[in-house]
Short mmCIF file of C-alpha atoms and ligand atoms in Angstrom, two decimals:
data_model
loop_
_atom_site.label_atom_id
_atom_site.label_comp_id
_atom_site.label_asym_id
_atom_site.label_seq_id
_atom_site.Cartn_x
_atom_site.Cartn_y
_atom_site.Cartn_z
CA MET S 20 0.00 0.00 0.00
CA ASP S 21 1.46 3.45 -0.85
CA ALA S 22 1.80 6.29 1.65
CA VAL S 23 -1.20 8.26 0.38
CA SER S 24 -3.68 5.36 0.38
CA ASP S 25 -2.36 4.16 3.74
CA HIS S 26 -3.03 7.62 5.21
CA HIS S 27 -6.58 7.56 3.89
CA ILE S 28 -8.97 5.08 5.45
CA ASP S 29 -10.85 3.62 2.51
CA GLY S 30 -14.43 3.38 3.75
CA LYS S 31 -15.65 2.50 0.26
CA GLN S 32 -13.49 -0.60 0.09
CA ILE S 33 -14.20 -1.74 3.65
CA ALA S 34 -17.94 -1.21 3.10
CA ALA S 35 -17.80 -3.19 -0.18
CA GLN S 36 -16.21 -6.12 1.68
CA LEU S 37 -18.89 -5.95 4.39
CA ARG S 38 -21.65 -5.89 1.74
CA ALA S 39 -20.10 -8.90 -0.01
CA ASN S 40 -20.11 -10.85 3.28
CA ILE S 41 -23.74 -9.84 3.87
CA ALA S 42 -24.74 -10.90 0.34
CA SER S 43 -23.22 -14.34 0.78
CA GLU S 44 -24.94 -14.80 4.15
CA VAL S 45 -28.28 -13.68 2.67
CA SER S 46 -27.86 -16.24 -0.08
CA GLU S 47 -27.04 -19.04 2.40
CA LEU S 48 -30.04 -18.17 4.58
CA LYS S 49 -32.29 -18.07 1.52
CA ASP S 50 -31.21 -21.63 0.66
CA VAL S 51 -32.07 -22.78 4.18
CA THR S 52 -35.28 -20.82 4.84
CA GLY S 53 -36.61 -19.87 1.39
CA GLU S 54 -36.87 -16.29 2.68
CA VAL S 55 -34.78 -13.12 2.36
CA PRO S 56 -34.52 -10.13 4.72
CA GLY S 57 -36.95 -7.31 3.88
CA LEU S 58 -36.20 -3.63 4.50
CA ALA S 59 -38.94 -0.97 4.35
CA ILE S 60 -37.66 2.56 3.73
CA ILE S 61 -40.03 5.48 4.27
CA LEU S 62 -39.32 8.90 2.80
CA VAL S 63 -41.62 11.81 3.63
CA GLY S 64 -41.34 14.87 1.39
CA ASP S 65 -38.66 15.45 -1.20
CA ASP S 66 -35.58 16.81 0.50
CA PRO S 67 -32.92 16.37 -2.23
CA ALA S 68 -30.21 14.94 0.07
CA SER S 69 -32.71 12.50 1.63
CA ARG S 70 -33.78 11.34 -1.83
CA VAL S 71 -30.17 10.51 -2.71
CA TYR S 72 -29.65 8.63 0.59
CA VAL S 73 -32.87 6.65 0.12
CA ALA S 74 -32.02 5.77 -3.50
CA ASN S 75 -28.58 4.50 -2.40
CA LYS S 76 -30.06 2.47 0.46
CA HIS S 77 -32.66 0.93 -1.87
CA ARG S 78 -30.07 0.03 -4.54
CA GLN S 79 -27.61 -1.54 -2.11
CA THR S 80 -30.37 -3.49 -0.33
CA VAL S 81 -31.39 -5.07 -3.63
CA GLU S 82 -27.73 -5.68 -4.63
CA THR S 83 -27.16 -7.78 -1.48
CA GLY S 84 -30.14 -10.00 -2.38
CA MET S 85 -32.57 -8.53 0.14
CA LYS S 86 -36.07 -7.24 -0.53
CA SER S 87 -36.44 -3.46 -0.48
CA LEU S 88 -39.83 -1.78 -0.11
CA GLU S 89 -39.83 1.94 -0.71
CA PHE S 90 -42.61 4.24 0.52
CA ARG S 91 -42.51 7.80 -0.80
CA LEU S 92 -45.05 9.95 1.04
CA SER S 93 -46.02 13.55 0.39
CA GLU S 94 -44.64 16.45 2.43
CA GLN S 95 -48.17 16.90 3.86
CA THR S 96 -48.37 13.41 5.39
CA THR S 97 -49.68 13.61 8.95
CA GLN S 98 -48.05 11.93 11.92
CA ALA S 99 -51.12 9.69 12.30
CA GLU S 100 -50.83 8.51 8.68
CA LEU S 101 -47.12 7.82 9.10
CA VAL S 102 -47.63 5.88 12.34
CA ALA S 103 -50.45 3.89 10.70
CA LEU S 104 -48.06 2.82 7.92
CA ILE S 105 -45.38 1.87 10.48
CA GLU S 106 -47.91 -0.18 12.46
CA ARG S 107 -48.88 -2.03 9.29
CA LEU S 108 -45.20 -2.77 8.56
CA ASN S 109 -44.66 -3.87 12.17
CA GLU S 110 -47.23 -6.63 11.53
CA ASP S 111 -45.85 -7.62 8.11
CA HIS S 112 -43.75 -10.80 8.51
CA SER S 113 -41.90 -10.20 5.24
CA VAL S 114 -40.50 -6.91 6.65
CA HIS S 115 -37.62 -7.31 9.09
CA GLY S 116 -36.31 -3.74 9.15
CA ILE S 117 -38.09 -0.37 9.04
CA LEU S 118 -36.28 2.89 8.41
CA VAL S 119 -37.81 6.36 8.43
CA GLN S 120 -35.48 8.78 6.65
CA LEU S 121 -34.79 11.87 8.76
CA PRO S 122 -35.36 14.78 8.89
CA LEU S 123 -39.17 14.69 8.92
CA PRO S 124 -41.41 17.65 8.04
CA ALA S 125 -42.35 20.00 10.88
CA GLN S 126 -45.86 18.60 11.50
CA THR S 127 -44.40 15.22 12.57
CA GLU S 128 -42.51 14.59 15.77
CA ALA S 129 -39.53 12.38 14.89
CA GLU S 130 -39.26 10.81 18.35
CA ALA S 131 -42.89 9.63 18.39
CA VAL S 132 -42.57 8.28 14.85
CA ILE S 133 -39.33 6.38 15.55
CA ASN S 134 -40.71 4.94 18.78
CA ALA S 135 -43.71 3.57 16.84
CA ILE S 136 -41.34 1.17 15.04
CA ALA S 137 -41.28 -2.33 16.56
CA VAL S 138 -38.05 -2.39 18.56
CA GLU S 139 -36.85 -5.58 16.83
CA LYS S 140 -37.32 -3.93 13.39
CA ASP S 141 -35.62 -0.64 14.35
CA VAL S 142 -32.60 -1.10 12.05
CA ASP S 143 -31.50 2.52 12.52
CA GLY S 144 -31.18 1.82 16.25
CA PHE S 145 -32.87 5.10 17.21
CA HIS S 146 -35.78 3.63 19.22
CA VAL S 147 -35.54 4.68 22.86
CA LEU S 148 -35.39 1.02 23.96
CA ASN S 149 -32.46 0.29 21.63
CA ALA S 150 -30.71 3.46 22.87
CA GLY S 151 -31.24 2.35 26.48
CA ARG S 152 -30.04 -1.18 25.76
CA LEU S 153 -26.86 0.19 24.15
CA ALA S 154 -26.26 2.56 27.08
CA THR S 155 -26.60 -0.28 29.58
CA GLY S 156 -24.44 -2.73 27.64
CA LEU S 157 -27.24 -5.05 26.46
CA ALA S 158 -27.46 -6.49 22.94
CA SER S 159 -29.33 -4.06 20.70
CA LEU S 160 -29.68 -2.78 17.17
CA VAL S 161 -26.95 -0.12 17.08
CA PRO S 162 -27.12 3.15 15.07
CA CYS S 163 -25.39 2.64 11.73
CA THR S 164 -22.96 5.59 11.55
CA PRO S 165 -21.42 4.93 15.00
CA LEU S 166 -21.26 1.20 14.20
CA GLY S 167 -19.46 1.92 10.91
CA THR S 168 -17.11 4.35 12.65
CA VAL S 169 -16.02 1.74 15.18
CA MET S 170 -15.53 -0.83 12.39
CA LEU S 171 -13.21 1.60 10.56
CA LEU S 172 -11.25 2.24 13.77
CA LYS S 173 -10.86 -1.47 14.53
CA ASP S 174 -9.88 -2.19 10.95
CA ARG S 175 -7.06 0.36 11.29
CA LEU S 176 -6.04 0.00 14.94
CA GLY S 177 -7.16 -3.47 16.02
CA ASP S 178 -7.65 -3.31 19.79
CA LEU S 179 -8.88 0.13 20.89
CA SER S 180 -8.48 -0.61 24.58
CA GLY S 181 -6.94 2.20 26.66
CA LEU S 182 -6.87 4.75 23.83
CA HIS S 183 -8.21 8.24 24.45
CA ALA S 184 -11.12 8.88 22.06
CA VAL S 185 -12.50 12.39 21.67
CA VAL S 186 -15.94 12.57 20.05
CA VAL S 187 -16.91 16.08 18.97
CA GLY S 188 -20.73 16.13 18.81
CA ARG S 189 -23.32 14.64 21.17
CA SER S 190 -26.36 13.97 18.98
CA ASN S 191 -28.59 10.97 19.66
CA ILE S 192 -27.81 9.54 16.22
CA VAL S 193 -24.01 9.88 16.16
CA GLY S 194 -22.10 11.35 19.13
CA LYS S 195 -23.90 9.71 22.07
CA PRO S 196 -24.19 6.16 20.69
CA LEU S 197 -20.62 6.36 19.39
CA SER S 198 -19.34 7.31 22.84
CA GLN S 199 -21.18 4.25 24.26
CA LEU S 200 -19.60 1.95 21.68
CA LEU S 201 -16.12 3.36 22.32
CA LEU S 202 -16.59 2.88 26.07
CA ALA S 203 -17.56 -0.73 25.35
CA GLU S 204 -14.25 -1.02 23.44
CA ASN S 205 -12.49 0.14 26.66
CA CYS S 206 -11.48 3.55 25.31
CA THR S 207 -11.25 6.54 27.62
CA VAL S 208 -13.93 8.73 26.08
CA THR S 209 -14.32 12.51 26.07
CA VAL S 210 -17.46 13.92 24.46
CA ALA S 211 -17.20 17.56 23.35
CA HIS S 212 -19.98 19.85 22.10
CA SER S 213 -20.82 23.47 21.41
CA HIS S 214 -20.36 24.47 25.07
CA SER S 215 -16.98 22.78 25.50
CA ARG S 216 -14.16 25.11 26.48
CA ASN S 217 -10.74 24.85 24.83
CA LEU S 218 -11.95 22.53 22.07
CA PRO S 219 -8.56 22.65 20.26
CA ASP S 220 -6.78 21.42 23.41
CA ILE S 221 -9.35 18.68 23.99
CA CYS S 222 -8.88 17.50 20.39
CA ARG S 223 -5.08 17.61 20.72
CA SER S 224 -5.29 15.08 23.58
CA ALA S 225 -7.00 12.47 21.36
CA ASP S 226 -5.48 9.24 20.08
CA ILE S 227 -8.77 8.80 18.22
CA LEU S 228 -10.55 11.95 17.09
CA VAL S 229 -14.09 11.73 15.71
CA ALA S 230 -15.75 14.84 14.29
CA ALA S 231 -19.57 14.66 14.10
CA VAL S 232 -20.51 18.32 14.14
CA GLY S 233 -21.78 19.55 10.78
CA ARG S 234 -19.44 22.58 10.53
CA PRO S 235 -17.18 22.62 7.45
CA GLU S 236 -13.52 22.16 8.41
CA LEU S 237 -14.08 23.23 12.03
CA ILE S 238 -11.25 20.91 13.18
CA ARG S 239 -7.95 22.47 12.06
CA GLY S 240 -4.72 20.58 11.45
CA ASP S 241 -3.02 21.92 14.59
CA TRP S 242 -5.88 20.48 16.71
CA ILE S 243 -4.76 16.98 15.71
CA LYS S 244 -2.08 15.12 17.67
CA PRO S 245 0.65 13.66 15.44
CA GLY S 246 -0.13 9.99 14.90
CA ALA S 247 -3.82 10.27 15.83
CA VAL S 248 -6.48 8.42 13.83
CA VAL S 249 -9.18 10.82 12.66
CA ILE S 250 -12.71 9.88 11.59
CA ASP S 251 -14.57 12.68 9.85
CA VAL S 252 -18.30 11.97 10.08
CA GLY S 253 -19.37 15.43 8.93
CA ILE S 254 -21.03 15.90 5.57
CA ASN S 255 -21.38 19.58 4.64
CA ARG S 256 -22.68 20.70 1.27
CA LEU S 257 -20.87 23.79 0.02
CA SER S 258 -21.98 25.61 -3.11
CA ASP S 259 -19.46 27.48 -5.20
CA ARG S 260 -19.21 28.38 -8.87
CA ASP S 261 -18.20 24.79 -9.72
CA GLY S 262 -21.44 23.49 -8.16
CA VAL S 263 -22.07 21.66 -4.89
CA ARG S 264 -19.18 19.89 -3.19
CA LEU S 265 -19.06 17.83 -0.01
CA VAL S 266 -16.72 18.87 2.77
CA GLY S 267 -16.15 17.21 6.13
CA ASP S 268 -15.75 18.71 9.60
CA VAL S 269 -11.95 18.36 9.42
CA ALA S 270 -9.49 20.48 7.40
CA THR S 271 -8.10 17.33 5.75
CA SER S 272 -5.42 19.18 3.77
CA GLU S 273 -3.82 20.20 7.11
CA ALA S 274 -3.96 16.69 8.59
CA GLY S 275 -0.90 15.10 6.97
CA HIS S 276 0.60 14.36 10.40
CA ALA S 277 -2.38 12.21 11.44
CA ALA S 278 -1.69 8.47 11.20
CA ALA S 279 -4.87 8.07 9.18
CA ILE S 280 -8.02 9.96 8.27
CA THR S 281 -11.29 9.21 6.50
CA PRO S 282 -12.03 11.17 3.32
CA VAL S 283 -15.36 12.95 2.70
CA PRO S 284 -16.99 11.52 0.66
CA GLY S 285 -15.86 7.87 0.67
CA GLY S 286 -15.16 7.40 4.39
CA VAL S 287 -17.94 6.97 6.92
CA GLY S 288 -20.83 7.42 4.44
CA PRO S 289 -20.50 4.03 2.68
CA MET S 290 -20.08 2.32 6.06
CA THR S 291 -23.37 3.78 7.28
CA ILE S 292 -25.35 2.06 4.53
CA ALA S 293 -23.40 -1.20 4.83
CA CYS S 294 -24.18 -1.24 8.57
CA LEU S 295 -27.86 -0.64 7.83
CA LEU S 296 -27.81 -3.80 5.70
CA SER S 297 -25.93 -5.63 8.45
CA ASN S 298 -28.60 -4.58 10.99
CA THR S 299 -31.36 -5.73 8.64
CA LEU S 300 -29.68 -9.12 8.29
CA GLN S 301 -29.33 -9.29 12.08
CA ALA S 302 -33.05 -8.46 12.54
CA PHE S 303 -33.93 -11.17 9.98
CA ARG S 304 -31.78 -13.78 11.74
CA ARG S 305 -33.43 -12.95 15.06
CA SER S 306 -36.88 -13.37 13.48
CA LEU S 307 -36.08 -16.93 12.45
CA ALA S 308 -36.71 -19.95 14.61
CA PRO S 309 -33.82 -20.31 17.13
CA ALA S 310 -32.51 -23.38 15.28
CA ALA S 311 -31.85 -21.38 12.10
CA SER S 312 -30.71 -18.05 13.62
P1 NDP F 483 -26.41 17.48 15.05
O1 NDP F 483 -26.61 18.85 14.50
O2 NDP F 483 -27.56 16.73 15.59
O3 NDP F 483 -25.31 17.58 16.21
C1 NDP F 483 -24.16 18.34 16.06
C2 NDP F 483 -23.35 18.29 17.32
O4 NDP F 483 -22.20 19.12 17.12
C3 NDP F 483 -24.07 18.82 18.55
O5 NDP F 483 -23.81 17.97 19.66
C4 NDP F 483 -23.47 20.20 18.76
O6 NDP F 483 -23.36 20.61 20.11
C5 NDP F 483 -22.07 20.02 18.22
N1 NDP F 483 -21.50 21.28 17.76
C6 NDP F 483 -22.06 22.20 16.94
N2 NDP F 483 -21.22 23.25 16.75
C7 NDP F 483 -20.12 22.99 17.46
C8 NDP F 483 -18.92 23.68 17.68
N3 NDP F 483 -18.67 24.86 17.10
N4 NDP F 483 -18.00 23.11 18.49
C9 NDP F 483 -18.24 21.92 19.08
N5 NDP F 483 -19.36 21.21 18.91
C10 NDP F 483 -20.30 21.73 18.11
O7 NDP F 483 -25.66 16.66 13.91
P2 NDP F 483 -25.55 15.08 13.64
O8 NDP F 483 -24.92 14.41 14.79
O9 NDP F 483 -26.83 14.57 13.13
O10 NDP F 483 -24.54 15.07 12.40
C11 NDP F 483 -23.24 15.62 12.52
C12 NDP F 483 -22.59 15.62 11.14
O11 NDP F 483 -22.46 14.28 10.70
C13 NDP F 483 -23.39 16.35 10.06
O12 NDP F 483 -22.50 16.95 9.17
C14 NDP F 483 -24.13 15.22 9.36
O13 NDP F 483 -24.44 15.54 8.02
C15 NDP F 483 -23.09 14.14 9.44
N6 NDP F 483 -23.65 12.79 9.37
C16 NDP F 483 -23.01 11.93 8.53
C17 NDP F 483 -23.45 10.64 8.43
C18 NDP F 483 -22.71 9.72 7.52
O14 NDP F 483 -23.25 8.69 7.14
N7 NDP F 483 -21.46 10.00 7.17
C19 NDP F 483 -24.64 10.17 9.14
C20 NDP F 483 -25.16 11.13 10.08
C21 NDP F 483 -24.68 12.40 10.16
P3 NDP F 483 -24.66 20.88 21.04
O15 NDP F 483 -25.19 19.52 21.41
O16 NDP F 483 -24.11 21.62 22.19
O17 NDP F 483 -25.63 21.66 20.19
#
């Protein structure tokens, strides 16, 4: 491997390998059970970024041999209509995973909608019971981006035990569940956020630095300890005269002294979808009779 590719953590390649493993397991389970995992994806409204994410999720679900059901609902859909659809899918035995693409329009309360999903079909891992199970160290469906982040770190570093991980961002979908996963890997974890003082110093103390903020290139090169491994979760869309480009939360061009860093795009993003497929397969396996799962 050359110096440049070794410095960049290739999320695309690692995600492709994970998807290939999932596809072969789906095929084996189909031979045994005659069934395949089914993922229902619900999109409300037509936010352009959400449409792209949903299209990618649908395509990759089908490519791994699973069944994908797509529900595109109008921007005006009420919370009651959305919950009624989820309740129908909860009862549908051919559906093993249900995903509601966020953000939702203002008239719907995301928390109530997510918590209407049957906990065993909550493949995004956002249901309050899955969040509680993760926080207390019980087996659960784990949010996909944090799961993919930890996979990338273990692929690069092996054992994470004893390392100081700084997670910048404390959202329920990335920062908080990621900090729980890193604690479970025996890291010493610091979670920083918009009220943290001396953020550059906190970042400089990290062996593992994860940026999940949503501020383009907030993390500067001199905030990164030489030899640290940096995971840039941020996806920021910047428009300039050449069109829209994606930029992470880390000033990557200043991060040559990091041991390794994920690119944006092509780092965490592909892992997120691969982990969604992995969670769907896991939900399917759990739905089977104990002898087959
Ligand atoms: P949220 O907006 O929910 O959370 C952002 C977090 O960053 C908050 O905890 C906030 O602090 C903190 N923050 C904001 N400004 C600063 C600052 N100046 N200094 C320190 N902390 C700050 O975002 P998400 O967690 O949903 O997403 C974060 C980023 O990750 C986004 O760019 C998003 O697009 C991307 N993302 C990428 C995914 C992927 O697949 N690659 C998947 C999901 C998200 P506070 O809590 O105090 O407000």
